[in-house]
Amino acid sequence: MDFSLTEEHLMIRDAARDFAKNELLPGVIERDTKQEFPAQQIKMMGELGFLGMMVDPKYGGGGMDTLSYAIAMEEISKIDASASVVMSVNNSLVCYGLEKYGTEEQKQKYLTKLATGEKLGAFCLSEPEAGSDATSQKTTAIDKGDNFILNGTKNWITNGGNADYYLVIAQTHKEKGHHGINALIVEKGWEGFEIGPKEDKLGIRGSDTHSLIFNDVKVPKENRIGEDGFGFKFAMKTLSGGRIGIASQALGIAAGAYDLAREYSKVRKAFGTEICNHQAIAFKLADMHTNIEAARHLVYKAAWDKDQGNNYDMSSAIAKLFASQVAMDTTVEAVQIHGGNGYVKEYHVERLMRDAKITQIYEGTSEIQKIVISRGLLRD
């Protein structure tokens, strides 16, 4: 097996790394403190092609493979996980879902603008009583012939306040259970569509997370994605790819914290020498590096499976489960290596630790990943 990256992959890595260092790093602490959405930086990411990396060029995308996307996500996440989750949702959930399952008319109307970053997307599945149990949708989309009437509430929606287009999962035929769910494209500004207050979060504070309220929102029938009753399957298929994005984010958070801890250990002195020369710190760095390398291989394997057309449900779940745990473990140790300095904002690692936690929760909790993995193991 060839583990080397192609010249194109290296160019993408360097471009993402330079952007993160030059455009995201300045002001990242202030944006976190103020819960400020990185609007200007996201606009630049769209112009550079980071918001539609895997979309066919005929729809305005970069036509790149999933591995390219994972590499870019890692580099962006090393510096600013709030920016990378915007990138992840737009790429993995919204653009992918529309390109894979949307009609040509939907692609021309919506995907072309999302892939270039002209417009931003959101994926709306979670509800107050339907998080991990995604079959328990309370939001309804009643079929009225030429349109659906949408009612209900979605919560924990990334890009909730800044998106232009929303992919909303809703129940049309309750008696059919998960076979009665549909996926609809909703535009900001439609009558009856309200955006709730922004959540005050532990981490990824520069990313806006909102509840969304739908009161008799009229959605044209042509905005349904796929055939009637396809919505739940659409959500699950789309989330499998989304998990590669979040696994890449977790990997980047871990790698960013490790880089900071390693460099700090080379300059901070204690007992007459740099702390990296003490075995207690050196062994921490060795463990951190080993786990990050293992996570990177799992993330790349999941990306490779997707690019090869293999079933990647299980490999993406494995990558997300492991990488998110590595993110938590590594950031905690990075704070510890920094000592008291690790507990203050100036040194970045406390923010990375706060950002890491969400990777174990969104796009399927770690417990849900274990369900996916165990079912895959026991299926045959």
PDB file of N, CA, C and O in Angstrom, residues 94 120-124 157-168 184-189 193 195 212 214:
ATOM      1  N   VAL A  94     -24.162  19.382   2.836  1.00  0.00           N
ATOM      2  CA  VAL A  94     -25.046  20.110   1.930  1.00  0.00           C
ATOM      3  C   VAL A  94     -24.674  19.872   0.464  1.00  0.00           C
ATOM      4  O   VAL A  94     -25.495  19.376  -0.321  1.00  0.00           O
ATOM      5  N   LEU A 120     -24.271  29.884   1.418  1.00  0.00           N
ATOM      6  CA  LEU A 120     -23.844  28.948   2.451  1.00  0.00           C
ATOM      7  C   LEU A 120     -25.018  28.041   2.823  1.00  0.00           C
ATOM      8  O   LEU A 120     -26.176  28.467   2.798  1.00  0.00           O
ATOM      9  N   GLY A 121     -24.707  26.790   3.171  1.00  0.00           N
ATOM     10  CA  GLY A 121     -25.752  25.817   3.461  1.00  0.00           C
ATOM     11  C   GLY A 121     -25.763  25.349   4.903  1.00  0.00           C
ATOM     12  O   GLY A 121     -24.784  25.490   5.640  1.00  0.00           O
ATOM     13  N   ALA A 122     -26.900  24.783   5.303  1.00  0.00           N
ATOM     14  CA  ALA A 122     -27.057  24.173   6.626  1.00  0.00           C
ATOM     15  C   ALA A 122     -27.824  22.866   6.477  1.00  0.00           C
ATOM     16  O   ALA A 122     -28.641  22.711   5.570  1.00  0.00           O
ATOM     17  N   PHE A 123     -27.556  21.946   7.386  1.00  0.00           N
ATOM     18  CA  PHE A 123     -28.181  20.623   7.386  1.00  0.00           C
ATOM     19  C   PHE A 123     -29.014  20.500   8.650  1.00  0.00           C
ATOM     20  O   PHE A 123     -28.487  20.625   9.760  1.00  0.00           O
ATOM     21  N   CYS A 124     -30.305  20.262   8.501  1.00  0.00           N
ATOM     22  CA  CYS A 124     -31.242  20.380   9.624  1.00  0.00           C
ATOM     23  C   CYS A 124     -31.907  19.042   9.926  1.00  0.00           C
ATOM     24  O   CYS A 124     -32.954  18.705   9.362  1.00  0.00           O
ATOM     25  N   ILE A 157     -28.314  23.691  14.945  1.00  0.00           N
ATOM     26  CA  ILE A 157     -28.043  23.779  13.511  1.00  0.00           C
ATOM     27  C   ILE A 157     -26.832  24.664  13.248  1.00  0.00           C
ATOM     28  O   ILE A 157     -26.855  25.881  13.456  1.00  0.00           O
ATOM     29  N   THR A 158     -25.746  24.054  12.789  1.00  0.00           N
ATOM     30  CA  THR A 158     -24.549  24.785  12.399  1.00  0.00           C
ATOM     31  C   THR A 158     -24.844  25.643  11.174  1.00  0.00           C
ATOM     32  O   THR A 158     -25.527  25.198  10.252  1.00  0.00           O
ATOM     33  N   ASN A 159     -24.315  26.862  11.166  1.00  0.00           N
ATOM     34  CA  ASN A 159     -24.587  27.866  10.123  1.00  0.00           C
ATOM     35  C   ASN A 159     -26.035  28.347  10.171  1.00  0.00           C
ATOM     36  O   ASN A 159     -26.509  28.969   9.218  1.00  0.00           O
ATOM     37  N   GLY A 160     -26.712  28.073  11.288  1.00  0.00           N
ATOM     38  CA  GLY A 160     -28.142  28.359  11.369  1.00  0.00           C
ATOM     39  C   GLY A 160     -28.516  29.785  11.035  1.00  0.00           C
ATOM     40  O   GLY A 160     -29.530  30.032  10.373  1.00  0.00           O
ATOM     41  N   GLY A 161     -27.711  30.746  11.475  1.00  0.00           N
ATOM     42  CA  GLY A 161     -28.038  32.137  11.218  1.00  0.00           C
ATOM     43  C   GLY A 161     -27.417  32.709   9.971  1.00  0.00           C
ATOM     44  O   GLY A 161     -27.882  33.724   9.442  1.00  0.00           O
ATOM     45  N   ASN A 162     -26.357  32.076   9.473  1.00  0.00           N
ATOM     46  CA  ASN A 162     -25.622  32.619   8.332  1.00  0.00           C
ATOM     47  C   ASN A 162     -25.866  31.878   7.021  1.00  0.00           C
ATOM     48  O   ASN A 162     -25.399  32.308   5.975  1.00  0.00           O
ATOM     49  N   ALA A 163     -26.567  30.761   7.084  1.00  0.00           N
ATOM     50  CA  ALA A 163     -26.840  30.008   5.861  1.00  0.00           C
ATOM     51  C   ALA A 163     -27.886  30.718   5.003  1.00  0.00           C
ATOM     52  O   ALA A 163     -28.662  31.547   5.478  1.00  0.00           O
ATOM     53  N   ASP A 164     -27.883  30.352   3.742  1.00  0.00           N
ATOM     54  CA  ASP A 164     -28.880  30.837   2.786  1.00  0.00           C
ATOM     55  C   ASP A 164     -29.859  29.740   2.408  1.00  0.00           C
ATOM     56  O   ASP A 164     -31.037  29.997   2.174  1.00  0.00           O
ATOM     57  N   TYR A 165     -29.349  28.484   2.348  1.00  0.00           N
ATOM     58  CA  TYR A 165     -30.163  27.337   1.979  1.00  0.00           C
ATOM     59  C   TYR A 165     -30.068  26.288   3.089  1.00  0.00           C
ATOM     60  O   TYR A 165     -28.993  26.046   3.639  1.00  0.00           O
ATOM     61  N   TYR A 166     -31.209  25.648   3.378  1.00  0.00           N
ATOM     62  CA  TYR A 166     -31.301  24.699   4.477  1.00  0.00           C
ATOM     63  C   TYR A 166     -31.885  23.375   3.966  1.00  0.00           C
ATOM     64  O   TYR A 166     -32.943  23.378   3.336  1.00  0.00           O
ATOM     65  N   LEU A 167     -31.197  22.278   4.237  1.00  0.00           N
ATOM     66  CA  LEU A 167     -31.736  20.956   3.933  1.00  0.00           C
ATOM     67  C   LEU A 167     -32.442  20.459   5.189  1.00  0.00           C
ATOM     68  O   LEU A 167     -31.803  20.182   6.205  1.00  0.00           O
ATOM     69  N   VAL A 168     -33.759  20.378   5.133  1.00  0.00           N
ATOM     70  CA  VAL A 168     -34.579  20.099   6.309  1.00  0.00           C
ATOM     71  C   VAL A 168     -35.188  18.705   6.210  1.00  0.00           C
ATOM     72  O   VAL A 168     -35.843  18.371   5.212  1.00  0.00           O
ATOM     73  N   LEU A 184     -36.142  18.309   2.395  1.00  0.00           N
ATOM     74  CA  LEU A 184     -36.614  19.459   1.628  1.00  0.00           C
ATOM     75  C   LEU A 184     -35.570  20.572   1.631  1.00  0.00           C
ATOM     76  O   LEU A 184     -34.856  20.774   2.621  1.00  0.00           O
ATOM     77  N   ILE A 185     -35.512  21.305   0.528  1.00  0.00           N
ATOM     78  CA  ILE A 185     -34.641  22.480   0.437  1.00  0.00           C
ATOM     79  C   ILE A 185     -35.471  23.711   0.778  1.00  0.00           C
ATOM     80  O   ILE A 185     -36.480  23.994   0.133  1.00  0.00           O
ATOM     81  N   VAL A 186     -35.036  24.443   1.811  1.00  0.00           N
ATOM     82  CA  VAL A 186     -35.739  25.642   2.268  1.00  0.00           C
ATOM     83  C   VAL A 186     -34.797  26.832   2.142  1.00  0.00           C
ATOM     84  O   VAL A 186     -33.605  26.725   2.461  1.00  0.00           O
ATOM     85  N   GLU A 187     -35.325  27.958   1.710  1.00  0.00           N
ATOM     86  CA  GLU A 187     -34.521  29.159   1.560  1.00  0.00           C
ATOM     87  C   GLU A 187     -34.772  30.123   2.711  1.00  0.00           C
ATOM     88  O   GLU A 187     -35.896  30.246   3.214  1.00  0.00           O
ATOM     89  N   LYS A 188     -33.705  30.795   3.131  1.00  0.00           N
ATOM     90  CA  LYS A 188     -33.848  31.837   4.149  1.00  0.00           C
ATOM     91  C   LYS A 188     -34.789  32.932   3.629  1.00  0.00           C
ATOM     92  O   LYS A 188     -34.754  33.284   2.454  1.00  0.00           O
ATOM     93  N   GLY A 189     -35.605  33.437   4.525  1.00  0.00           N
ATOM     94  CA  GLY A 189     -36.498  34.532   4.151  1.00  0.00           C
ATOM     95  C   GLY A 189     -37.885  34.110   3.750  1.00  0.00           C
ATOM     96  O   GLY A 189     -38.770  34.969   3.588  1.00  0.00           O
ATOM     97  N   PHE A 193     -40.603  31.146   8.314  1.00  0.00           N
ATOM     98  CA  PHE A 193     -39.317  30.570   8.705  1.00  0.00           C
ATOM     99  C   PHE A 193     -38.588  31.564   9.610  1.00  0.00           C
ATOM    100  O   PHE A 193     -38.255  32.666   9.195  1.00  0.00           O
ATOM    101  N   ILE A 195     -35.447  32.229  12.630  1.00  0.00           N
ATOM    102  CA  ILE A 195     -34.182  31.775  13.199  1.00  0.00           C
ATOM    103  C   ILE A 195     -34.149  32.144  14.676  1.00  0.00           C
ATOM    104  O   ILE A 195     -34.319  33.313  15.036  1.00  0.00           O
ATOM    105  N   LEU A 212     -34.132  26.547  14.707  1.00  0.00           N
ATOM    106  CA  LEU A 212     -34.899  27.063  13.578  1.00  0.00           C
ATOM    107  C   LEU A 212     -36.365  26.699  13.786  1.00  0.00           C
ATOM    108  O   LEU A 212     -36.677  25.577  14.175  1.00  0.00           O
ATOM    109  N   PHE A 214     -40.235  26.604  12.094  1.00  0.00           N
ATOM    110  CA  PHE A 214     -41.007  26.610  10.846  1.00  0.00           C
ATOM    111  C   PHE A 214     -42.498  26.655  11.188  1.00  0.00           C
ATOM    112  O   PHE A 214     -43.011  25.751  11.845  1.00  0.00           O
TER     113      PHE A 214
END
